[in-house]
């Protein structure tokens, strides 16, 4: 059981890794995880495992990614890993152990075992779902300006997108709502920007793609 | 390790099941599968397991589906299942053991354990990929008329689609090619229909959905 926990932090999409203090792969960076217990399903288990590294209440979304099962993926006793994607909203700074820190998902430090292959799978899953679901709710604070949301989406996607385009796309899907509140006006004056929220914090497919629809 | 092997047969999308001769769940229908060996990854293993039920050379596509891991999903010793989607082209009739047969994916007989939940997951994965990939290659014969392909897609999707729409969509993607051959003319005469083939038999995403493209 392993999880690639992703968060937009300091303008980049980052992944939570811990540095191994012992062999094998001493000093290399690992995804958090651990063993499945007899009384757990894999979803319950990964949340318990993650609790050792990060406050799981900060996890806004967790989903299965894939099974990694090369017989020699770790030395010694054979371990099959069910990998998960986890997400943390950008406004949280969860306490993590001293051996644990956030690293750019596109620029990993030396990683242990096959973990360097799991991070891109998680990143690509997130990027795909940003296009056809409301998964942005899991990266964003509860309330945000369009400008803040643009920075979050741009960091997660890995390229800059336009705020007008983002607002148009998300509004058309009905996943954004204006809260009626605004940011407190700064010293420069001017109209304070409006605060928005996602209409749902459950994952929904907003753009079901069915090029071969039934004839109407 | 379990596989939902799907094929369009007799005008419907069907799944390969074997009937359990012994307890637990005697007489109920099971997905084929078995245990992971120490020297295999899960992909190698499921192909070996399937070889006991069906000639694996007939499998045109195999992919991971999801992990099913409820602690009580099978009685006795705890078993976590990595489930796969497998596909067989519609023109093959692989030899299967006497306890094994094809059942409509939308109308299952009494199934064992949690297998009734795995079949819809496989079916829905296939249906989604028919819209954004060239996965039709794995359901179709090597060569086919547009009319035959329409019947295959309609059966897999669960609703009738128009041949003109299908040909237009697949041609626009560049995944279909005219072979230059035609069906042998029947006794009724008339122009014999053209035979087509898929341009690739490797899975390709033909319609990457990126509503939030980088500004150009």
Tab-separated table of C-alpha atoms in Angstrom:
chain	number	residue	atom	x	y	z
A	1	UNK	CA	0.000	0.000	0.000
A	2	UNK	CA	1.557	3.283	-1.146
A	3	UNK	CA	0.198	6.779	-1.702
A	4	UNK	CA	1.350	9.660	-3.842
A	5	UNK	CA	-0.093	12.566	-1.844
A	6	UNK	CA	-0.072	15.685	-4.015
A	7	UNK	CA	-0.539	19.326	-3.074
A	8	UNK	CA	-0.013	22.642	-4.820
A	9	UNK	CA	2.535	24.380	-2.581
A	10	UNK	CA	4.696	27.409	-3.310
A	11	UNK	CA	3.445	27.544	-6.875
A	12	UNK	CA	4.234	23.932	-7.811
A	13	UNK	CA	2.595	20.537	-7.686
A	14	UNK	CA	4.443	18.642	-4.960
A	15	UNK	CA	4.448	15.125	-3.574
A	16	UNK	CA	4.909	14.045	0.037
A	17	UNK	CA	8.026	11.872	0.507
A	18	UNK	CA	9.946	10.582	3.515
A	19	UNK	CA	13.669	9.919	3.584
A	20	UNK	CA	14.702	6.384	4.478
A	21	UNK	CA	16.988	6.274	7.511
A	22	UNK	CA	18.064	2.647	6.935
A	23	UNK	CA	18.881	0.149	4.239
A	24	UNK	CA	17.636	-0.830	1.759
A	25	UNK	CA	17.794	2.378	-0.233
A	26	UNK	CA	19.043	4.385	2.747
A	27	UNK	CA	18.705	8.170	2.263
A	28	UNK	CA	16.447	7.726	-0.741
A	29	UNK	CA	12.964	9.207	-0.721
A	30	UNK	CA	9.865	7.002	-0.331
A	31	UNK	CA	6.149	7.335	-0.760
A	32	UNK	CA	4.298	6.828	2.534
A	33	UNK	CA	2.485	3.538	3.013
A	34	UNK	CA	2.575	0.192	4.752
A	35	UNK	CA	1.015	-3.221	5.113
A	36	UNK	CA	-2.622	-4.156	4.701
A	37	UNK	CA	-4.162	-5.529	7.891
A	38	UNK	CA	-6.522	-8.501	7.916
A	39	UNK	CA	-9.517	-6.389	8.950
A	40	UNK	CA	-9.077	-3.536	6.453
A	41	UNK	CA	-9.852	-2.935	2.823
A	42	UNK	CA	-7.146	-1.099	0.887
A	43	UNK	CA	-8.890	2.283	1.131
A	44	UNK	CA	-9.146	2.047	4.936
A	45	UNK	CA	-5.594	0.843	5.146
A	46	UNK	CA	-3.985	3.618	3.117
A	47	UNK	CA	-5.738	6.243	5.241
A	48	UNK	CA	-4.400	4.560	8.382
A	49	UNK	CA	-0.895	4.342	6.899
A	50	UNK	CA	-0.978	7.974	5.858
A	51	UNK	CA	-2.025	8.982	9.362
A	52	UNK	CA	1.526	8.176	10.449
A	53	UNK	CA	2.880	10.863	8.135
A	54	UNK	CA	0.166	13.472	7.750
A	55	UNK	CA	-3.112	14.444	9.408
A	56	UNK	CA	-5.539	12.440	7.292
A	57	UNK	CA	-8.278	14.995	7.912
A	58	UNK	CA	-6.360	17.201	5.508
A	59	UNK	CA	-6.850	14.644	2.700
A	60	UNK	CA	-9.542	16.032	0.422
A	61	UNK	CA	-9.539	13.076	-1.980
A	62	UNK	CA	-8.095	9.539	-2.140
A	63	UNK	CA	-8.475	7.117	-5.039
A	64	UNK	CA	-6.897	3.909	-6.325
A	65	UNK	CA	-4.226	4.410	-8.930
A	66	UNK	CA	-2.782	1.028	-9.985
A	67	UNK	CA	-1.080	-2.118	-8.762
A	68	UNK	CA	2.728	-2.209	-8.991
A	69	UNK	CA	3.869	-5.807	-8.864
A	70	UNK	CA	7.238	-6.479	-10.506
A	71	UNK	CA	8.610	-9.465	-8.541
A	72	UNK	CA	11.897	-7.621	-7.800
A	73	UNK	CA	10.384	-4.193	-7.078
A	74	UNK	CA	11.684	-4.329	-3.497
A	75	UNK	CA	14.543	-6.481	-2.183
A	76	UNK	CA	13.781	-9.456	0.026
A	77	UNK	CA	10.242	-10.626	0.745
A	78	UNK	CA	7.915	-10.062	-2.198
A	79	UNK	CA	5.623	-7.044	-1.857
A	80	UNK	CA	2.825	-6.105	-4.243
A	81	UNK	CA	1.899	-2.434	-3.931
A	82	UNK	CA	-1.567	-1.015	-4.454
A	83	UNK	CA	-0.862	2.646	-5.164
A	84	UNK	CA	-3.209	5.531	-4.398
A	85	UNK	CA	-3.519	9.163	-5.386
A	86	UNK	CA	-4.155	11.479	-2.424
A	87	UNK	CA	-4.811	15.229	-2.534
A	88	UNK	CA	-4.427	18.026	0.034
A	89	UNK	CA	-5.918	21.530	-0.417
A	90	UNK	CA	-3.398	24.269	-1.126
A	91	UNK	CA	-4.191	26.340	1.977
A	92	UNK	CA	-3.300	23.619	4.474
A	93	UNK	CA	0.146	23.033	5.894
A	94	UNK	CA	-0.191	19.703	7.636
A	95	UNK	CA	2.355	18.858	10.296
A	96	UNK	CA	4.658	16.111	9.001
A	97	UNK	CA	7.448	14.138	10.696
A	98	UNK	CA	11.036	15.388	10.514
A	99	UNK	CA	11.943	12.796	7.861
A	100	UNK	CA	9.104	13.911	5.581
A	101	UNK	CA	8.806	16.814	3.148
A	102	UNK	CA	7.204	18.011	-0.092
A	103	UNK	CA	9.093	17.672	-3.401
A	104	UNK	CA	8.212	18.896	-6.900
A	105	UNK	CA	6.319	16.094	-8.656
A	106	UNK	CA	8.187	16.937	-11.872
A	107	UNK	CA	11.628	17.104	-10.248
A	108	UNK	CA	12.004	14.258	-7.750
A	109	UNK	CA	14.994	13.677	-5.493
A	110	UNK	CA	16.591	10.181	-5.644
A	111	UNK	CA	13.682	7.847	-4.905
A	112	UNK	CA	13.490	4.355	-3.428
A	113	UNK	CA	12.383	1.183	-5.254
A	114	UNK	CA	9.873	1.847	-8.063
A	115	UNK	CA	8.443	4.985	-6.485
A	116	UNK	CA	9.735	7.269	-9.231
A	117	UNK	CA	7.287	5.544	-11.593
A	118	UNK	CA	4.312	5.902	-9.270
A	119	UNK	CA	4.521	9.694	-8.907
A	120	UNK	CA	4.063	10.418	-12.645
A	121	UNK	CA	1.107	8.011	-12.731
A	122	UNK	CA	-0.514	9.995	-9.897
A	123	UNK	CA	0.311	13.348	-11.500
A	124	UNK	CA	-1.094	12.274	-14.865
A	125	UNK	CA	-4.281	10.933	-13.284
A	126	UNK	CA	-4.798	14.270	-11.519
A	127	UNK	CA	-4.122	16.232	-14.713
A	128	UNK	CA	-6.590	14.149	-16.724
A	129	UNK	CA	-9.297	14.510	-14.072
A	130	UNK	CA	-8.839	18.293	-13.935
A	131	UNK	CA	-10.239	18.280	-17.479
A	132	UNK	CA	-13.311	16.084	-17.059
A	133	UNK	CA	-14.232	16.216	-13.354
A	134	UNK	CA	-14.650	18.750	-10.533
A	135	UNK	CA	-11.466	17.445	-8.815
A	136	UNK	CA	-10.192	21.011	-8.413
A	137	UNK	CA	-12.230	21.086	-5.179
A	138	UNK	CA	-9.595	18.815	-3.658
A	139	UNK	CA	-6.706	21.153	-4.516
A	140	UNK	CA	-8.369	24.468	-3.646
A	141	UNK	CA	-9.204	26.118	-0.334
A	142	UNK	CA	-12.875	26.201	0.683
A	143	UNK	CA	-13.102	29.734	-0.752
A	144	UNK	CA	-10.858	31.383	-3.323
A	145	UNK	CA	-10.634	34.118	-5.899
A	146	UNK	CA	-10.546	33.163	-9.578
A	147	UNK	CA	-6.987	34.418	-9.631
A	148	UNK	CA	-6.012	32.042	-6.804
A	149	UNK	CA	-7.772	29.156	-8.517
A	150	UNK	CA	-5.945	29.951	-11.765
A	151	UNK	CA	-2.603	29.664	-9.955
A	152	UNK	CA	-3.625	26.310	-8.434
A	153	UNK	CA	-4.816	24.830	-11.747
A	154	UNK	CA	-1.747	26.153	-13.579
A	155	UNK	CA	0.613	24.591	-11.036
A	156	UNK	CA	-1.247	21.268	-11.120
A	157	UNK	CA	-1.455	21.151	-14.925
A	158	UNK	CA	2.149	22.239	-15.377
A	159	UNK	CA	1.344	25.159	-17.684
A	160	UNK	CA	-0.223	28.565	-17.323
A	161	UNK	CA	-3.914	28.854	-18.078
A	162	UNK	CA	-5.971	32.022	-18.429
A	163	UNK	CA	-8.249	33.050	-15.553
A	164	UNK	CA	-11.054	34.009	-17.949
A	165	UNK	CA	-10.937	30.609	-19.656
A	166	UNK	CA	-10.892	28.767	-16.325
A	167	UNK	CA	-13.835	30.721	-14.942
A	168	UNK	CA	-15.814	30.234	-18.154
A	169	UNK	CA	-15.186	26.465	-18.248
A	170	UNK	CA	-15.961	25.846	-14.571
A	171	UNK	CA	-19.021	28.109	-14.545
A	172	UNK	CA	-20.450	26.399	-17.630
A	173	UNK	CA	-20.135	23.077	-15.789
A	174	UNK	CA	-21.933	24.511	-12.780
A	175	UNK	CA	-19.174	23.466	-10.396
A	176	UNK	CA	-18.338	26.993	-9.160
A	177	UNK	CA	-20.558	29.277	-7.142
A	178	UNK	CA	-20.072	32.855	-6.017
A	179	UNK	CA	-20.147	32.982	-2.216
A	180	UNK	CA	-21.351	36.587	-2.194
A	181	UNK	CA	-18.258	37.485	-0.203
A	182	UNK	CA	-15.170	39.347	-1.327
A	183	UNK	CA	-11.566	39.495	-0.222
A	184	UNK	CA	-10.987	42.249	2.346
A	185	UNK	CA	-9.960	45.360	0.399
A	186	UNK	CA	-6.224	45.968	0.445
A	187	UNK	CA	-4.496	49.287	1.059
A	188	UNK	CA	-4.430	49.989	-2.702
A	189	UNK	CA	-8.218	50.285	-2.833
A	190	UNK	CA	-10.154	49.240	-5.927
A	191	UNK	CA	-12.948	46.711	-6.111
A	192	UNK	CA	-12.058	43.685	-3.944
A	193	UNK	CA	-12.185	40.382	-5.865
A	194	UNK	CA	-15.128	38.017	-5.359
A	195	UNK	CA	-14.749	34.766	-3.455
A	196	UNK	CA	-15.921	31.526	-5.054
A	197	UNK	CA	-16.405	27.967	-3.821
A	198	UNK	CA	-16.920	24.586	-5.464
A	199	UNK	CA	-20.580	23.541	-5.423
A	200	UNK	CA	-19.623	19.986	-4.419
A	201	UNK	CA	-16.745	18.366	-2.614
A	202	UNK	CA	-17.563	14.890	-3.941
A	203	UNK	CA	-15.836	13.812	-7.125
A	204	UNK	CA	-18.164	14.144	-10.127
A	205	UNK	CA	-17.557	13.559	-13.810
A	206	UNK	CA	-18.582	16.906	-15.277
A	207	UNK	CA	-17.697	16.186	-18.888
A	208	UNK	CA	-18.742	12.639	-19.751
A	209	UNK	CA	-17.223	12.055	-23.154
A	210	UNK	CA	-19.529	10.061	-25.414
A	211	UNK	CA	-18.635	10.801	-28.993
A	212	UNK	CA	-20.844	7.867	-30.003
A	213	UNK	CA	-24.068	8.941	-28.377
A	214	UNK	CA	-27.271	7.044	-29.026
A	215	UNK	CA	-29.163	8.501	-32.009
A	216	UNK	CA	-31.705	10.995	-30.653
B	1	UNK	CA	-6.160	-12.024	-9.551
B	2	UNK	CA	-9.448	-12.028	-11.491
B	3	UNK	CA	-10.386	-11.108	-15.031
B	4	UNK	CA	-13.617	-9.986	-16.625
B	5	UNK	CA	-13.050	-11.201	-20.192
B	6	UNK	CA	-15.556	-9.519	-22.488
B	7	UNK	CA	-16.545	-10.338	-26.050
B	8	UNK	CA	-19.348	-9.285	-28.362
B	9	UNK	CA	-21.083	-12.604	-29.169
B	10	UNK	CA	-24.497	-13.195	-30.690
B	11	UNK	CA	-25.239	-9.488	-30.705
B	12	UNK	CA	-24.501	-8.832	-27.020
B	13	UNK	CA	-21.572	-7.934	-24.814
B	14	UNK	CA	-20.805	-11.097	-22.842
B	15	UNK	CA	-18.456	-12.074	-20.034
B	16	UNK	CA	-16.653	-15.382	-19.571
B	17	UNK	CA	-17.715	-17.166	-16.348
B	18	UNK	CA	-17.168	-20.645	-14.929
B	19	UNK	CA	-19.584	-22.452	-12.673
B	20	UNK	CA	-18.251	-23.512	-9.297
B	21	UNK	CA	-18.523	-27.269	-8.726
B	22	UNK	CA	-17.802	-27.055	-4.982
B	23	UNK	CA	-18.438	-24.952	-1.928
B	24	UNK	CA	-18.157	-22.119	-1.157
B	25	UNK	CA	-20.731	-20.681	-3.508
B	26	UNK	CA	-21.289	-24.004	-5.260
B	27	UNK	CA	-23.108	-23.663	-8.634
B	28	UNK	CA	-22.549	-19.909	-8.693
B	29	UNK	CA	-20.659	-18.326	-11.570
B	30	UNK	CA	-17.117	-17.004	-11.111
B	31	UNK	CA	-14.687	-14.855	-13.014
B	32	UNK	CA	-11.561	-16.799	-14.030
B	33	UNK	CA	-8.396	-16.105	-12.075
B	34	UNK	CA	-6.046	-17.456	-9.435
B	35	UNK	CA	-3.063	-16.804	-7.238
B	36	UNK	CA	-0.064	-14.613	-7.984
B	37	UNK	CA	3.197	-16.581	-8.081
B	38	UNK	CA	6.409	-15.266	-6.573
B	39	UNK	CA	8.097	-14.836	-9.958
B	40	UNK	CA	5.247	-13.061	-11.777
B	41	UNK	CA	3.893	-9.556	-11.955
B	42	UNK	CA	0.105	-9.300	-11.968
B	43	UNK	CA	-0.104	-8.869	-15.759
B	44	UNK	CA	1.919	-12.039	-16.392
B	45	UNK	CA	-0.078	-13.881	-13.770
B	46	UNK	CA	-3.535	-13.070	-15.087
B	47	UNK	CA	-2.538	-14.222	-18.577
B	48	UNK	CA	-1.299	-17.520	-17.093
B	49	UNK	CA	-4.493	-17.907	-15.031
B	50	UNK	CA	-6.651	-17.198	-18.050
B	51	UNK	CA	-4.765	-19.792	-20.071
B	52	UNK	CA	-6.521	-22.420	-17.967
B	53	UNK	CA	-9.909	-21.251	-19.252
B	54	UNK	CA	-9.323	-19.749	-22.666
B	55	UNK	CA	-6.594	-19.653	-25.321
B	56	UNK	CA	-4.756	-16.497	-24.274
B	57	UNK	CA	-3.683	-15.876	-27.846
B	58	UNK	CA	-7.266	-14.841	-28.455
B	59	UNK	CA	-6.935	-12.003	-25.913
B	60	UNK	CA	-6.637	-8.794	-27.919
B	61	UNK	CA	-6.290	-6.519	-24.874
B	62	UNK	CA	-5.719	-6.870	-21.111
B	63	UNK	CA	-5.586	-3.991	-18.612
B	64	UNK	CA	-5.796	-3.451	-14.870
B	65	UNK	CA	-9.212	-2.524	-13.589
B	66	UNK	CA	-9.114	-2.088	-9.805
B	67	UNK	CA	-8.306	-3.778	-6.513
B	68	UNK	CA	-11.207	-5.416	-4.672
B	69	UNK	CA	-10.260	-5.867	-1.045
B	70	UNK	CA	-13.198	-6.022	1.375
B	71	UNK	CA	-11.886	-8.216	4.225
B	72	UNK	CA	-14.897	-10.569	3.965
B	73	UNK	CA	-15.103	-10.683	0.164
B	74	UNK	CA	-14.377	-14.429	0.196
B	75	UNK	CA	-14.892	-16.838	3.105
B	76	UNK	CA	-11.852	-18.194	4.941
B	77	UNK	CA	-8.319	-17.035	4.231
B	78	UNK	CA	-8.188	-13.376	3.237
B	79	UNK	CA	-7.792	-12.745	-0.502
B	80	UNK	CA	-7.240	-9.345	-2.131
B	81	UNK	CA	-8.196	-9.408	-5.813
B	82	UNK	CA	-6.529	-7.354	-8.516
B	83	UNK	CA	-9.147	-7.305	-11.255
B	84	UNK	CA	-8.456	-7.010	-14.973
B	85	UNK	CA	-10.431	-6.243	-18.088
B	86	UNK	CA	-9.735	-8.646	-20.960
B	87	UNK	CA	-11.129	-8.481	-24.503
B	88	UNK	CA	-11.610	-11.069	-27.260
B	89	UNK	CA	-12.395	-10.182	-30.906
B	90	UNK	CA	-15.933	-10.962	-32.017
B	91	UNK	CA	-14.947	-13.411	-34.768
B	92	UNK	CA	-13.157	-15.842	-32.455
B	93	UNK	CA	-14.809	-18.710	-30.646
B	94	UNK	CA	-12.141	-19.871	-28.241
B	95	UNK	CA	-12.428	-23.371	-26.860
B	96	UNK	CA	-13.413	-23.194	-23.172
B	97	UNK	CA	-13.777	-25.907	-20.511
B	98	UNK	CA	-17.123	-27.570	-19.957
B	99	UNK	CA	-17.742	-25.540	-16.776
B	100	UNK	CA	-17.201	-22.225	-18.605
B	101	UNK	CA	-19.500	-20.146	-20.809
B	102	UNK	CA	-20.357	-16.628	-21.969
B	103	UNK	CA	-23.088	-14.646	-20.191
B	104	UNK	CA	-24.615	-11.254	-20.991
B	105	UNK	CA	-22.641	-8.630	-19.066
B	106	UNK	CA	-25.909	-6.786	-18.349
B	107	UNK	CA	-27.822	-9.884	-17.240
B	108	UNK	CA	-25.586	-12.057	-15.090
B	109	UNK	CA	-26.516	-15.440	-13.645
B	110	UNK	CA	-26.084	-15.864	-9.834
B	111	UNK	CA	-22.436	-14.941	-9.251
B	112	UNK	CA	-19.932	-15.906	-6.586
B	113	UNK	CA	-18.374	-13.596	-3.978
B	114	UNK	CA	-18.100	-9.958	-5.159
B	115	UNK	CA	-17.825	-10.835	-8.843
B	116	UNK	CA	-21.157	-9.218	-9.727
B	117	UNK	CA	-19.557	-5.864	-8.891
B	118	UNK	CA	-16.456	-6.454	-10.985
B	119	UNK	CA	-18.288	-7.120	-14.265
B	120	UNK	CA	-20.013	-3.681	-14.384
B	121	UNK	CA	-16.669	-2.020	-13.618
B	122	UNK	CA	-15.120	-3.818	-16.609
B	123	UNK	CA	-18.081	-3.051	-18.857
B	124	UNK	CA	-18.050	0.648	-17.924
B	125	UNK	CA	-14.293	0.893	-18.490
B	126	UNK	CA	-14.733	-0.591	-21.968
B	127	UNK	CA	-17.650	1.724	-22.771
B	128	UNK	CA	-15.696	4.810	-21.689
B	129	UNK	CA	-12.645	3.801	-23.727
B	130	UNK	CA	-14.766	3.223	-26.841
B	131	UNK	CA	-15.316	6.983	-26.779
B	132	UNK	CA	-11.764	8.248	-26.343
B	133	UNK	CA	-9.465	5.470	-27.576
B	134	UNK	CA	-9.109	3.046	-30.512
B	135	UNK	CA	-10.084	0.089	-28.256
B	136	UNK	CA	-12.578	-1.101	-30.869
B	137	UNK	CA	-9.632	-2.924	-32.463
B	138	UNK	CA	-9.791	-5.400	-29.584
B	139	UNK	CA	-13.487	-6.203	-30.155
B	140	UNK	CA	-13.479	-6.353	-33.959
B	141	UNK	CA	-12.147	-8.948	-36.402
B	142	UNK	CA	-8.983	-8.056	-38.332
B	143	UNK	CA	-11.184	-6.903	-41.243
B	144	UNK	CA	-14.828	-5.881	-41.165
B	145	UNK	CA	-17.485	-3.913	-42.971
B	146	UNK	CA	-18.754	-0.687	-41.401
B	147	UNK	CA	-22.053	-2.441	-40.873
B	148	UNK	CA	-20.354	-5.232	-38.891
B	149	UNK	CA	-18.403	-2.692	-36.849
B	150	UNK	CA	-21.605	-0.811	-36.096
B	151	UNK	CA	-23.160	-3.992	-34.689
B	152	UNK	CA	-20.082	-4.612	-32.508
B	153	UNK	CA	-19.968	-1.054	-31.139
B	154	UNK	CA	-23.733	-1.037	-30.557
B	155	UNK	CA	-23.580	-4.299	-28.612
B	156	UNK	CA	-20.623	-3.117	-26.528
B	157	UNK	CA	-22.128	0.310	-25.800
B	158	UNK	CA	-25.570	-1.117	-25.028
B	159	UNK	CA	-27.406	1.100	-27.512
B	160	UNK	CA	-27.746	1.339	-31.274
B	161	UNK	CA	-25.460	3.783	-33.032
B	162	UNK	CA	-25.632	4.866	-36.657
B	163	UNK	CA	-23.129	3.415	-39.139
B	164	UNK	CA	-22.580	6.814	-40.781
B	165	UNK	CA	-21.785	8.456	-37.444
B	166	UNK	CA	-19.407	5.641	-36.443
B	167	UNK	CA	-17.542	5.738	-39.744
B	168	UNK	CA	-17.273	9.531	-39.610
B	169	UNK	CA	-15.954	9.554	-36.014
B	170	UNK	CA	-13.413	6.757	-36.523
B	171	UNK	CA	-12.218	8.092	-39.889
B	172	UNK	CA	-11.723	11.576	-38.449
B	173	UNK	CA	-9.499	10.026	-35.768
B	174	UNK	CA	-7.510	8.186	-38.412
B	175	UNK	CA	-7.973	4.827	-36.693
B	176	UNK	CA	-9.747	3.126	-39.622
B	177	UNK	CA	-8.270	2.314	-43.013
B	178	UNK	CA	-9.883	0.856	-46.121
B	179	UNK	CA	-8.163	-2.413	-46.967
B	180	UNK	CA	-9.023	-2.077	-50.671
B	181	UNK	CA	-10.843	-5.391	-50.423
B	182	UNK	CA	-14.582	-6.012	-50.425
B	183	UNK	CA	-16.837	-8.731	-49.136
B	184	UNK	CA	-17.401	-11.427	-51.751
B	185	UNK	CA	-20.550	-10.455	-53.681
B	186	UNK	CA	-23.620	-12.340	-52.497
B	187	UNK	CA	-26.245	-13.949	-54.711
B	188	UNK	CA	-28.368	-10.754	-54.580
B	189	UNK	CA	-25.725	-8.830	-56.517
B	190	UNK	CA	-25.201	-5.105	-55.959
B	191	UNK	CA	-21.974	-3.413	-54.978
B	192	UNK	CA	-20.191	-5.537	-52.338
B	193	UNK	CA	-19.366	-3.585	-49.147
B	194	UNK	CA	-15.792	-2.444	-48.512
B	195	UNK	CA	-13.631	-4.073	-45.855
B	196	UNK	CA	-11.903	-1.913	-43.259
B	197	UNK	CA	-9.239	-2.525	-40.610
B	198	UNK	CA	-7.964	-0.630	-37.585
B	199	UNK	CA	-4.694	1.179	-38.329
B	200	UNK	CA	-3.224	0.062	-34.983
B	201	UNK	CA	-3.774	-2.809	-32.609
B	202	UNK	CA	-2.077	-1.039	-29.701
B	203	UNK	CA	-4.280	0.978	-27.370
B	204	UNK	CA	-4.059	4.692	-28.151
B	205	UNK	CA	-5.891	7.646	-26.672
B	206	UNK	CA	-7.404	9.225	-29.770
B	207	UNK	CA	-9.360	11.985	-28.055
B	208	UNK	CA	-7.241	13.441	-25.261
B	209	UNK	CA	-9.648	15.728	-23.444
B	210	UNK	CA	-7.978	18.919	-22.296
B	211	UNK	CA	-10.598	21.571	-21.863
B	212	UNK	CA	-7.984	23.729	-20.110
B	213	UNK	CA	-5.365	23.813	-22.827
B	214	UNK	CA	-2.348	26.078	-22.503
B	215	UNK	CA	-2.999	29.507	-24.061
B	216	UNK	CA	-1.708	29.415	-27.645
